XYZ file of C-alpha atoms in Angstrom:
643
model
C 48.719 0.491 -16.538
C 49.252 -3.156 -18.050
C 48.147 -3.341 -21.597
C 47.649 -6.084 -23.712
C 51.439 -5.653 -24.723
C 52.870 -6.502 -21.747
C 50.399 -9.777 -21.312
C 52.196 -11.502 -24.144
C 55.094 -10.535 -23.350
C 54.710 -11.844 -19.953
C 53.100 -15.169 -21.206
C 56.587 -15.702 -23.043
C 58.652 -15.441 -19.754
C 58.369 -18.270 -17.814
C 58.966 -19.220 -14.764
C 62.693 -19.351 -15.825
C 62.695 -15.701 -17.328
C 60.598 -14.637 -13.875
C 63.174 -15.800 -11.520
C 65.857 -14.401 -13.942
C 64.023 -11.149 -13.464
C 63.943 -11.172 -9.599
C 61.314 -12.472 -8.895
C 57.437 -10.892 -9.979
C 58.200 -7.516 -7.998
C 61.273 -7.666 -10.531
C 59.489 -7.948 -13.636
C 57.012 -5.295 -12.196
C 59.888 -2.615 -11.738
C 61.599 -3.307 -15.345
C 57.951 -2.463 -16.705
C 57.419 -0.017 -14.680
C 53.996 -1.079 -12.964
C 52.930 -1.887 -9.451
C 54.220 -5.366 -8.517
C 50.708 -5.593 -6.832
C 48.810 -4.568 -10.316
C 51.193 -7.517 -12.135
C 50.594 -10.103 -10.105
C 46.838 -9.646 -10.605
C 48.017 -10.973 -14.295
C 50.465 -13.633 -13.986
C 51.744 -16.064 -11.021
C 55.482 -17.059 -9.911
C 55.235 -20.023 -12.036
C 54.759 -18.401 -15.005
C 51.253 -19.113 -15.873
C 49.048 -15.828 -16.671
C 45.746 -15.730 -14.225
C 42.249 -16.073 -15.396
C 41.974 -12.211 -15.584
C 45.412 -12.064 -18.079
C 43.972 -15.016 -20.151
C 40.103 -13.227 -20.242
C 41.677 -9.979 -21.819
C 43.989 -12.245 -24.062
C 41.401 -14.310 -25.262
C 37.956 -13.666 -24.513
C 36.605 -17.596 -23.824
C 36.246 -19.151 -26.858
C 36.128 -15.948 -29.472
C 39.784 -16.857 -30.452
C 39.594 -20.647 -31.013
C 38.094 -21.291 -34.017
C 36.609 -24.483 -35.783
C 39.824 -25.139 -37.537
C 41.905 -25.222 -34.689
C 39.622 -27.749 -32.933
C 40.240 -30.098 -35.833
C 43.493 -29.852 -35.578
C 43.543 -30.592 -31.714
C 41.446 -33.640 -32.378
C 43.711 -34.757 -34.744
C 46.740 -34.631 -32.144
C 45.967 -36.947 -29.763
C 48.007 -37.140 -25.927
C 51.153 -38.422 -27.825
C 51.007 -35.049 -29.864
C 50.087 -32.843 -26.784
C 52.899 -34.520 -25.270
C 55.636 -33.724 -27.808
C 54.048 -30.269 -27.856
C 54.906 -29.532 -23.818
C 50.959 -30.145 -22.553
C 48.186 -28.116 -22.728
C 50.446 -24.847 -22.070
C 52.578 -26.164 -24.994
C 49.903 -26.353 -28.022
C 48.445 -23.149 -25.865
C 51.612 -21.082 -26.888
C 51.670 -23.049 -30.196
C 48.511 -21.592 -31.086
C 48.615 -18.106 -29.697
C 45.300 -19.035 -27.193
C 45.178 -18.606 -23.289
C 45.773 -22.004 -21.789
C 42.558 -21.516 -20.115
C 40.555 -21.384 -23.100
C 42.047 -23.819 -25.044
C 41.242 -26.445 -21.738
C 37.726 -25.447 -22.219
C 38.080 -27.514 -25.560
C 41.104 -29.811 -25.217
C 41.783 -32.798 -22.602
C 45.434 -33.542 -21.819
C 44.786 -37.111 -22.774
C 44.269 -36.083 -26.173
C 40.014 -35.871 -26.319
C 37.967 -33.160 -27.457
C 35.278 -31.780 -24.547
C 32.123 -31.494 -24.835
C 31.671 -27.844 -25.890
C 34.358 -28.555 -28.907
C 32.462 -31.754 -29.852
C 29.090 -29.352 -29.618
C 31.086 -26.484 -31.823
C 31.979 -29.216 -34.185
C 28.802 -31.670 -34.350
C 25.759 -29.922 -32.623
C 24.196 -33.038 -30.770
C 22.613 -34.521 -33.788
C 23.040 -32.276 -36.963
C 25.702 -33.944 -38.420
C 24.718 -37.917 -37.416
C 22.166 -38.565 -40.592
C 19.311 -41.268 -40.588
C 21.707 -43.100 -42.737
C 24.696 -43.594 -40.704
C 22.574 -44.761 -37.758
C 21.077 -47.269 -40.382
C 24.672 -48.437 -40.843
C 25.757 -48.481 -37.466
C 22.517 -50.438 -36.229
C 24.045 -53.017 -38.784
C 28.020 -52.959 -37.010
C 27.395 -55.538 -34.215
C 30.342 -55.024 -31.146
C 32.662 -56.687 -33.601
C 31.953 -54.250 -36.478
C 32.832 -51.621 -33.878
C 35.684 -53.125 -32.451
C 37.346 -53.658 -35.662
C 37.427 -50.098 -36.195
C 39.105 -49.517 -32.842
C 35.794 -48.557 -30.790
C 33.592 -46.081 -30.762
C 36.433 -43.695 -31.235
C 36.942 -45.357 -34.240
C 33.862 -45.274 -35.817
C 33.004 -41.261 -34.989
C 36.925 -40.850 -36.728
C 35.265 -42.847 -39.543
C 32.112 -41.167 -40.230
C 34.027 -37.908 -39.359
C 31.460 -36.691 -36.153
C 32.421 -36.259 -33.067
C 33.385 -39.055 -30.364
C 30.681 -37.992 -28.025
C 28.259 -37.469 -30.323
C 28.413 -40.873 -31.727
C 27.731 -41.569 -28.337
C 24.795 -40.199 -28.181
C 23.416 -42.594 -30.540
C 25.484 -46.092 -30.483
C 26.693 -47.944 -27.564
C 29.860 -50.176 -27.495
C 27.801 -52.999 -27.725
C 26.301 -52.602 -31.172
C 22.707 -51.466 -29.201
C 21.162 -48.167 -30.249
C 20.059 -45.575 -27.791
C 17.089 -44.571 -27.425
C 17.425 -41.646 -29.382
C 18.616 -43.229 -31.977
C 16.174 -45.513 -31.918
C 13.599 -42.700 -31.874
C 14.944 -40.783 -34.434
C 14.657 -44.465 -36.641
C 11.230 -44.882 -35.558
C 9.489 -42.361 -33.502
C 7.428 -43.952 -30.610
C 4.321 -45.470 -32.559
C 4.221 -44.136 -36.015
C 5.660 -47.589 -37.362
C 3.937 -49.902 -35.226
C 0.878 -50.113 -36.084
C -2.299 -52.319 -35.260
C -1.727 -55.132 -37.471
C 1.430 -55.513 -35.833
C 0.389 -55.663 -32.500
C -2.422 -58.113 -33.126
C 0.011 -60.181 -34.380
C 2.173 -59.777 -31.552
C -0.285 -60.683 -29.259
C -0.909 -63.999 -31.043
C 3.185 -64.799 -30.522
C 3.568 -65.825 -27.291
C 6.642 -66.835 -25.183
C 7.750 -69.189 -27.693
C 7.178 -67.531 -30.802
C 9.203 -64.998 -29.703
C 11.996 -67.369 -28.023
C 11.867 -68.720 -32.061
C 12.472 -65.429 -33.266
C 15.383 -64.936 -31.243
C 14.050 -63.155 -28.350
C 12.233 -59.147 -28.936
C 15.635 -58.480 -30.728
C 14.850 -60.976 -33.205
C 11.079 -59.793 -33.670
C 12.061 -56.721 -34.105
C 14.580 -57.289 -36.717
C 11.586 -59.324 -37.944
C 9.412 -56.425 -38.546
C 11.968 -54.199 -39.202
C 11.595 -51.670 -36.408
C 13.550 -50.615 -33.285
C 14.060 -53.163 -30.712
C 13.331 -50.294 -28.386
C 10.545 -48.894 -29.990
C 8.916 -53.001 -30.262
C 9.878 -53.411 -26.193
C 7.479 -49.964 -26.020
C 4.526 -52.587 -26.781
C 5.972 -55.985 -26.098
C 7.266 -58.228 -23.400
C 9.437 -61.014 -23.422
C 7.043 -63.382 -21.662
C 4.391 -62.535 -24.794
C 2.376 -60.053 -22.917
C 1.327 -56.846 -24.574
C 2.416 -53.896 -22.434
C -0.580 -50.887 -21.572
C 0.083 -48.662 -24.266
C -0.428 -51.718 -26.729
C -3.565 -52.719 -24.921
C -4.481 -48.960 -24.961
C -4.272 -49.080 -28.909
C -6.209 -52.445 -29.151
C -8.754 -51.541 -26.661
C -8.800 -47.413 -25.663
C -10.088 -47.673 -22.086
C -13.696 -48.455 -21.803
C -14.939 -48.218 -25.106
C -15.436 -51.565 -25.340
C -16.137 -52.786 -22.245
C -20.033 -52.618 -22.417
C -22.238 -52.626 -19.013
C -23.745 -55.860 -20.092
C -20.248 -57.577 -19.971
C -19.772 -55.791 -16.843
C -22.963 -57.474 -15.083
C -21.572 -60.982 -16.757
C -17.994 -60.637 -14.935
C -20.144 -59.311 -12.002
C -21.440 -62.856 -11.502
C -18.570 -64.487 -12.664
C -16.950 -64.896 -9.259
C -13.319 -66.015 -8.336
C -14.529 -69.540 -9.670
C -15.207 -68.560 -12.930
C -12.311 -66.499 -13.262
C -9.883 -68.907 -12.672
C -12.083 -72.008 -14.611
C -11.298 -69.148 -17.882
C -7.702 -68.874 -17.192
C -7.515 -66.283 -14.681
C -8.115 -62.659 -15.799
C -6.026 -62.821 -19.209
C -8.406 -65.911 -20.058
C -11.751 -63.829 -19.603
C -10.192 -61.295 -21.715
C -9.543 -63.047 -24.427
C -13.075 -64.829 -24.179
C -14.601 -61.732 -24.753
C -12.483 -60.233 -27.278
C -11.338 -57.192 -25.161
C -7.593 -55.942 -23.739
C -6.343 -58.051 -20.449
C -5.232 -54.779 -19.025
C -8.763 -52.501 -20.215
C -10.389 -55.740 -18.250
C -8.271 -55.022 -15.319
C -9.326 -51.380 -15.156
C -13.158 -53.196 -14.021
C -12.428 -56.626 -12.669
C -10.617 -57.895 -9.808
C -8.505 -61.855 -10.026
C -10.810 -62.391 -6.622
C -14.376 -61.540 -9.003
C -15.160 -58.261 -7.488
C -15.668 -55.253 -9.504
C -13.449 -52.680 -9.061
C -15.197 -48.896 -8.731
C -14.736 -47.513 -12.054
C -16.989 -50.669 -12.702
C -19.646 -50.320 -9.895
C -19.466 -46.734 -10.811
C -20.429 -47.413 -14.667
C -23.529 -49.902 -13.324
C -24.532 -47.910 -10.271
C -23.493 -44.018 -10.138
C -22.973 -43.445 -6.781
C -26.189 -42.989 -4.708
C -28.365 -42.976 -7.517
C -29.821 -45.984 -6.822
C -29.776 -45.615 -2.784
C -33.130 -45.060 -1.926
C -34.059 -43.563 1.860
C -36.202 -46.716 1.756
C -33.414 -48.866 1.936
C -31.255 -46.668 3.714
C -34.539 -47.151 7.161
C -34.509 -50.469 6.302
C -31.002 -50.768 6.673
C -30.986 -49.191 9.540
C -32.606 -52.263 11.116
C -31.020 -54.709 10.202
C -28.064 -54.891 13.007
C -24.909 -56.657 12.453
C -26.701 -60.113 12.749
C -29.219 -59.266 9.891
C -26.555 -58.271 7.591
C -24.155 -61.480 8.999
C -27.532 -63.597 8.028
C -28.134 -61.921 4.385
C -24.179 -63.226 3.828
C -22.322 -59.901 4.796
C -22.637 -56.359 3.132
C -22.005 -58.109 -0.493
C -25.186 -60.104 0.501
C -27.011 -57.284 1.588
C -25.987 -55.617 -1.677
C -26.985 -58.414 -3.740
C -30.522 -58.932 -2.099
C -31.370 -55.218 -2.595
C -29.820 -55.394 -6.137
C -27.243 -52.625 -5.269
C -23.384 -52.422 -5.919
C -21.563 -53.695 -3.066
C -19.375 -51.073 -3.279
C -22.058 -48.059 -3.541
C -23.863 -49.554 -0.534
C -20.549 -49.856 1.653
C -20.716 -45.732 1.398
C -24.298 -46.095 3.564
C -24.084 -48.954 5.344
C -20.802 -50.581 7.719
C -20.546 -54.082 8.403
C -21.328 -53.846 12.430
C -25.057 -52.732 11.253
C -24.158 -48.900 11.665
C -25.425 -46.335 9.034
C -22.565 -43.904 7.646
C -22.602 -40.469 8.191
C -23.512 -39.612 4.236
C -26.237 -42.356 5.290
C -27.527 -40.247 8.024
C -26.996 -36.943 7.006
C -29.645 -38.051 3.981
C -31.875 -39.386 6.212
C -31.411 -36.699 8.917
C -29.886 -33.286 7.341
C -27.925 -32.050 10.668
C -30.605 -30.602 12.960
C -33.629 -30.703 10.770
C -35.391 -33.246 12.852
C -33.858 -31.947 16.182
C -36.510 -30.422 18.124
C -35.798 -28.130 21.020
C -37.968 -31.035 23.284
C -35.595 -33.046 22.686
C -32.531 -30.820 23.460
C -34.400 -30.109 26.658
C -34.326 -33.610 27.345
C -31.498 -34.364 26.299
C -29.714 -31.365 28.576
C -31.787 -33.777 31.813
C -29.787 -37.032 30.986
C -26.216 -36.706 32.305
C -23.918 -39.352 31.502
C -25.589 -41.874 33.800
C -29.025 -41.370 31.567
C -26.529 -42.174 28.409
C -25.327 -44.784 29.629
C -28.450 -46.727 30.355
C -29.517 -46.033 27.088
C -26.587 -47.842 26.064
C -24.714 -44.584 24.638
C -25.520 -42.286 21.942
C -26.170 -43.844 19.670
C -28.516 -45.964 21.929
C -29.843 -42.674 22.520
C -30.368 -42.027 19.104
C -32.165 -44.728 17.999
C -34.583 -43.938 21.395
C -35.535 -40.910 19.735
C -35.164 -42.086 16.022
C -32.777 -39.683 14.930
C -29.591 -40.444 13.256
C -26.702 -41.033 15.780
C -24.451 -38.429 13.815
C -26.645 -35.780 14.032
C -27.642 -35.992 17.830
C -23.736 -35.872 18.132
C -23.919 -32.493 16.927
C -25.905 -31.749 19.842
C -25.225 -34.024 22.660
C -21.876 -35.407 24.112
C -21.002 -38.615 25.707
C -20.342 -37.388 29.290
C -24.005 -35.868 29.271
C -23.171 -32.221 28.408
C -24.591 -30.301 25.584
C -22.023 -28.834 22.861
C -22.109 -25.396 22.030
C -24.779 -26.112 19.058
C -27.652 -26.984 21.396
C -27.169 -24.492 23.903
C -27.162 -21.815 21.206
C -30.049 -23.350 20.415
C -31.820 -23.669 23.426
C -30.473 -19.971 24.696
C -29.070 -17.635 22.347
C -26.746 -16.088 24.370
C -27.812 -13.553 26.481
C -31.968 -13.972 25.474
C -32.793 -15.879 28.679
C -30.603 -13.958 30.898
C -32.201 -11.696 32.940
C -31.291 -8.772 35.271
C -32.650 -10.519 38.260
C -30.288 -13.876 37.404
C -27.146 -11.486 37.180
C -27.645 -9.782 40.067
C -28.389 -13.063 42.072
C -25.071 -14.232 40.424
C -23.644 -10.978 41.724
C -23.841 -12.186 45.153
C -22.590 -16.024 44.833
C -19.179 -15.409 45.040
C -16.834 -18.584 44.778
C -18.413 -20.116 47.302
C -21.389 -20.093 46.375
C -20.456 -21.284 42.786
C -18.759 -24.130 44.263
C -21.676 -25.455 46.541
C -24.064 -25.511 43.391
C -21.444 -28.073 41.494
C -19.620 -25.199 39.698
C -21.119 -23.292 37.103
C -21.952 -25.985 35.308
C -24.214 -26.340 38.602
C -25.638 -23.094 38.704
C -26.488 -23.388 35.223
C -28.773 -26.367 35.855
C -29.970 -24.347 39.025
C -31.383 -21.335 36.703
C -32.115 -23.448 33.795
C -30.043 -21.887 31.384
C -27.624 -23.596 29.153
C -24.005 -23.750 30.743
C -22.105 -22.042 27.529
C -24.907 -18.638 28.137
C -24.265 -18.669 31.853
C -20.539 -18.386 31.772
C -20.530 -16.035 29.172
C -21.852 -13.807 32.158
C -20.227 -15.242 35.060
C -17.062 -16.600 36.026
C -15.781 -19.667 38.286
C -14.182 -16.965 40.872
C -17.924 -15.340 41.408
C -16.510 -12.297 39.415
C -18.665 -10.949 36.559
C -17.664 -11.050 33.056
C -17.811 -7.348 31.452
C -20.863 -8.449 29.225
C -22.596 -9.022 32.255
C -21.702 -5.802 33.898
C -22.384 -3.363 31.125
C -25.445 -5.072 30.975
C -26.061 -4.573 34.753
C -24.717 -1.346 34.610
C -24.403 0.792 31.277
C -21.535 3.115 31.653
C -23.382 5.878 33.968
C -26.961 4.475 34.252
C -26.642 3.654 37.772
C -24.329 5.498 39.144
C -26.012 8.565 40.926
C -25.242 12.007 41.672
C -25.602 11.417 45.432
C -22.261 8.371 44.970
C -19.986 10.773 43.364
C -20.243 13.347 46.053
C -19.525 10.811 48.638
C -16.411 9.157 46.123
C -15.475 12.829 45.835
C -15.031 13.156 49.457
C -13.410 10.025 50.211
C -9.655 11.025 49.450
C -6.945 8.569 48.365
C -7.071 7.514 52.018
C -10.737 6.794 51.676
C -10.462 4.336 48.226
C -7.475 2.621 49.924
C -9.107 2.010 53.618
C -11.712 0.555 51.082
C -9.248 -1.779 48.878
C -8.844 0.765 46.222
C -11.088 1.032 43.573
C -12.406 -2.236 43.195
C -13.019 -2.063 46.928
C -15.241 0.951 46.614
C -17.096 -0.721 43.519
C -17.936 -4.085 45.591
C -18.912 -1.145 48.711
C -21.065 0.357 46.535
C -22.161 -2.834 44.242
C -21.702 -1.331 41.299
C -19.113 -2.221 38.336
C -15.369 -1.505 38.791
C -14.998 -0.286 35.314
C -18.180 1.814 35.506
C -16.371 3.142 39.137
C -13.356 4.433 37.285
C -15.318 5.846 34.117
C -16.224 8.517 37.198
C -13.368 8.456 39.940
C -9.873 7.927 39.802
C -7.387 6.274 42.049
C -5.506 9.675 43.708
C -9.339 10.275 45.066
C -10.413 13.373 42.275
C -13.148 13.028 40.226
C -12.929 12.362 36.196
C -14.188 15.148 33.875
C -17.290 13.028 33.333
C -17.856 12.515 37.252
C -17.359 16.175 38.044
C -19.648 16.944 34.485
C -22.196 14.552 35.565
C -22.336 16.504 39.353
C -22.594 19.744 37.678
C -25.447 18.747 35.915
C -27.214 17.085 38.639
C -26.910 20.864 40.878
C -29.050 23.655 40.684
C -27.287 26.660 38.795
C -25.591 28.720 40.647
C -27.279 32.494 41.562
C -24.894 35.207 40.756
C -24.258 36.899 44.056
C -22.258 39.113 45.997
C -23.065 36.416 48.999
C -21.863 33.585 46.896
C -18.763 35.153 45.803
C -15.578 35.198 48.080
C -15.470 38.702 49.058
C -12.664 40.008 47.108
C -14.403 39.626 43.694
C -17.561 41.373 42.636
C -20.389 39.886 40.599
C -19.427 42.131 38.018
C -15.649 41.643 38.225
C -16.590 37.594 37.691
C -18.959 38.460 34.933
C -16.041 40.751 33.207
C -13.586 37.801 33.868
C -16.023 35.181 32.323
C -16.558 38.123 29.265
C -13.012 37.734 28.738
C -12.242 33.820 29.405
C -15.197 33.063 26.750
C -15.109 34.233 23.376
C -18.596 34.600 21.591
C -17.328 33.909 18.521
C -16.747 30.204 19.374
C -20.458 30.042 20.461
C -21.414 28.652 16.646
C -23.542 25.987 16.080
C -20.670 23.238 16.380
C -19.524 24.172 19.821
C -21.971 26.156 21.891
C -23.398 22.675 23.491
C -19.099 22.998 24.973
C -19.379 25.977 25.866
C -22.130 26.140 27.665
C -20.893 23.394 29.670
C -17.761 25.765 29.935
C -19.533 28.315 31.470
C -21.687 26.328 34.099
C -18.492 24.048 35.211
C -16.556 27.708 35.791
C -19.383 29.203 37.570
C -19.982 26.603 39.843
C -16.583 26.007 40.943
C -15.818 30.157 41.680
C -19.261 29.953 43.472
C -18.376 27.045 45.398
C -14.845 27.575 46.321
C -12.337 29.878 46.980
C -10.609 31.167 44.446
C -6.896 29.563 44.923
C -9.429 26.244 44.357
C -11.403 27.165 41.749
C -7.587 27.916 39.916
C -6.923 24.297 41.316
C -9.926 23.310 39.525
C -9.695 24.514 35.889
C -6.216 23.944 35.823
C -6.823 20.051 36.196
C -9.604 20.749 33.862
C -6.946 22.413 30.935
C -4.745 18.415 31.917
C -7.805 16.685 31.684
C -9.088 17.957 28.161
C -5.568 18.989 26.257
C -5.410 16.069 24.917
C -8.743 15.112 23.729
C -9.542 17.169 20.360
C -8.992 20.338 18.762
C -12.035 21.880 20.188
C -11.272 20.390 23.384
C -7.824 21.691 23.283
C -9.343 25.257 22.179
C -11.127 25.235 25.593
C -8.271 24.437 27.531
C -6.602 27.175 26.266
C -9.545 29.762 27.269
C -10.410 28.083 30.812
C -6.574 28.460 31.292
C -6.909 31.979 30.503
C -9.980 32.102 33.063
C -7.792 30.330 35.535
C -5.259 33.010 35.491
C -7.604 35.838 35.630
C -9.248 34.206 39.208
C -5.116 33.883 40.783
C -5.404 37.611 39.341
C -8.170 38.812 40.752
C -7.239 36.772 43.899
């Protein structure tokens, strides 16, 4: 084990008393401890790892406050004479790691000593940044730099540094802890300000100088002040808080101020001071070129609020020339009395209405009549085109052109919208159209113009027809279950003759789908009955055993090797009453019939065939299902035994 012991020991040894050793595996065997366990602690040079100098000195818990004095007292000629950082290190009884986490070898304290010693500001008073706003750079050069002056006030370097530059400027922070942001400027001071100018400041010795003046930060008076005289935001903000003074009446005079008056008051800056207000709260509501800006035209004219559907119609008609005639859009706004900018949300400059222009005159589809739609679905793009487009179209029907594009397209088609409109799918789609489609085939669909054609043909919207029909002739399932509900048409009489078709039958025929086309009835309603190897699903043979008469229990319909009451004693035995409760006797009584007419239909090798396929078919399905597997099973064995 290597104790603490043995750590300063080996931090005494040096690289010198290693190699006198032998070498690290030498110093491990004359202290007894696996070489690799020492060199975890200490290197070939003599240095002790991180790990060594951790358990020696925990960072930082050994070096106290009084030894960082000392090290900033030593400077890199004392570091020097003391052999380094390892050197003071040993000197002091510290890891050489730790005491690098507060020393520099060039004699300067880091910042974590300079933080253990002066927390960033605690020590550096109001007063001494009084004093050393007053040094100048040759104040602080005379007492050998920065350096010099923390030495001299006793604070740290960097922490001086926070607070004074080389220069003789305050930081910020400084300047902030002097005056924070706005408590000592106040509005007397910034009126005055305002009345200084460029040259009363150049007179003053630049913001420097006015500052000095008033006796406040330079930084603090730059917050408020430029050097070309101008106040900055936050002083105009103080003067002027956004809008509170800026009345609507002044807004309506700078409204008809134009550029021309504008510049005849001295540009923006001039109208400001005219009327007694902040240049930059003006700003927020006029433009240099006289236009309001929209938190102005908003004040005067809320948007919409004064946008009658009056104007809106009779802007409507005006065409680009009428509104080129009334002097553009800020004409048109002017004649109606309107802000320019409010109307320019209704109205664009080629004499087209907006959309929030025509959805208030037309809310989508309101004044869309299904006569229209009908029409519409007659035009093709040709019709459109004469019309001079849609929005030619439009105005031919006196709707608004954005909400017939809801409805119509450009090449002539109708979108989904109107045809849900004019057929909800599947209301005007009858029997008789679906089977007629039945028989088109590809062909067929391609001699009417596609579907799109056959649509037109049967007068139902395009988006209804193919949700029934496809471009391949092919039905879509909607259409077949429709057609044919699983069962409804499929008779007694086609299951017989499926059932006697064979595997060689369905494939002579194409295979299922063959037989379905054969037959005309749906493919998946085929295979809800027959399957591909040629036997019958449980529901086709169920749905034959219910279409026969019951079978007659007799000797002549029994194969002659098994009595009526031999059957009747194996059925007895197959069929427990007790599942005959009110859940499952409905099962069971189909049980029953399926067993009796397949022993008094077949022989009995086939009527084992039978139920045995029967017990595959229905495993599977449910517990009660599975329950009568189990028992027709049982039946099936007693037939091989009787057999």
């Amino acid at each position: 084990m290597v104790t603490t012991e043995m750590l300063r020991e080996w931090q005494r040894l040096g690289k010198q008393g290693i190699d006198e050793a032998g070498g690290l595996d030498g110093v491990a065997k004359q202290y007894g401890v696996a070489s690799g366990a020492l060199k975890i602690y200490l290197r070939a040079d003599g240095t002790l790892t991180k790990r060594a100098e951790d358990r020696l000195n925990p960072p930082g818990t050994e070096v106290t406050v009084e030894m960082l004095r000392k090290w900033q007292r030593l400077g890199k000629q004392g570091i020097d004479e003391a052999g380094g950082l390892d050197g003071v290190a040993r000197q002091y009884g510290v890891a050489s790691v730790a005491l690098r986490n507060y020393l520099r070898a060039d004699g300067t304290l880091t910042k974590r000593a300079e933080d253990r010693l002066n927390p960033p500001g605690t020590d550096v008073t109001l007063e001494m940044l009084r004093e050393c706003q007053h040094f100048g750079k040759q104040g602080i050069d005379e007492v050998g730099g920065l350096d010099g002056v923390a030495r001299h006030y006793g604070v740290a370097s960097n922490t001086l540094k926070h607070y004074l530059r080389a220069d003789g400027t305050l930081t910020k922070p400084a300047e902030d802890r002097l005056n924070p942001p706005g408590t000592d400027i106040t509005l007397e001071m910034l009126r005055e300000w305002q009345h200084l100018g460029k040259q009363g400041i150049d007179e003053a010795g630049g913001l420097d100088g006015v500052a000095k003046q008033y006796g406040v930060a330079s930084n603090t008076l730059k917050h408020y002040l430029r050097a070309d005289g101008t106040l900055t935001k936050p002083a105009e903000d103080r003067l002027n808080p956004p809008g509170t003074d800026i009345t609507l009446e002044m807004l309506r005079k700078w409204q008809r101020l134009g550029k021309q008056g504008i510049d005849e008051a001295g540009g923006l800056d001039g109208v400001a001071s005219q009327y007694g207000v902040a240049s930059g709260a003006l700003k927020n509501y006029l433009r240099a070129d006289g236009t309001l800006t929209k938190p102005a035209e908003d004040r005067l004219n809320p948007p919409g609020t004064d946008i009658t559907l009056e104007m809106l119609r009779a802007w409507q008609r005006l065409g680009k020339q009428g509104i080129d005639e009334a002097g553009g859009l800020d004409g048109v706004a002017m004649q109606y009395g309107v802000v320019s900018g409010t109307l320019k949300n209704y109205l664009h400059a080629d004499g087209t209405l907006t959309k929030r222009a025509e959805d208030r005159l037309n809310p989508p589809g309101t004044d869309i009549t299904l006569e229209m739609l009908r029409e519409w679905q007659h035009l093709g793009k040709q019709g459109i085109d004469e019309a001079v487009g849609l929005d030619g179209v439009a105005k031919q029907y006196g709707v608004a052109s954005g909400a017939l594009k809801h409805y119509l397209r450009a090449d002539g088609t109708l979108t989904k919208r109107a045809e849900d409109r004019l057929n909800p799918p599947g209301t005007d789609i009858t029997l008789e159209m679906l089977r007629a489609w039945q028989r088109l085939g590809k062909q067929g669909i391609d001699e009417a113009g596609g579907l799109d054609g056959v649509a037109r043909q049967y007068g139902v919207a395009s988006g209804a027809l193919k949700n029934y029909l496809r471009a391949d002739g092919k039905l879509t399932k909607p259409a077949e279950d429709r057609l044919n509900p699983p069962g409804a048409d499929i008779t007694p009489e086609m299951l017989r003759a499926w059932q006697c078709l064979g595997k060689q039958g369905i494939d002579k025929a194409g295979g299922l789908d063959g037989v379905a086309r054969r037959d005309n009835v749906p493919a998946t309603a085929l295979r809800h009955y027959l399957r591909a190897d040629g036997s019958l699903t449980p529901f086709g043979e169920n749905r034959l055993r219910k279409a026969g008469t019951r079978t007659v229990w007799s000797e002549n319909a029994m194969t002659p090797s098994l009595s009526v009451d031999r059957a009747k004693a194996i059925y007895r035995t197959a069929i427990d009453p007790r599942a005959s409760d009110a859940e499952s006797a409905e099962w069971w009584d189909d049980v029953v019939d399926e067993i009796r007419d397949v022993v008094a239909s077949r022989t009995l090798a086939d009527a084992a065939q039978v139920i045995e396929r029967w017990h595959h078919d229905w495993t599977n399905v449910s517990d009660t299902a599975r329950d009568a597997a189990k028992r027709i099973r049982s039946a099936a064995r007693a037939l091989r035994a009787a057999h």
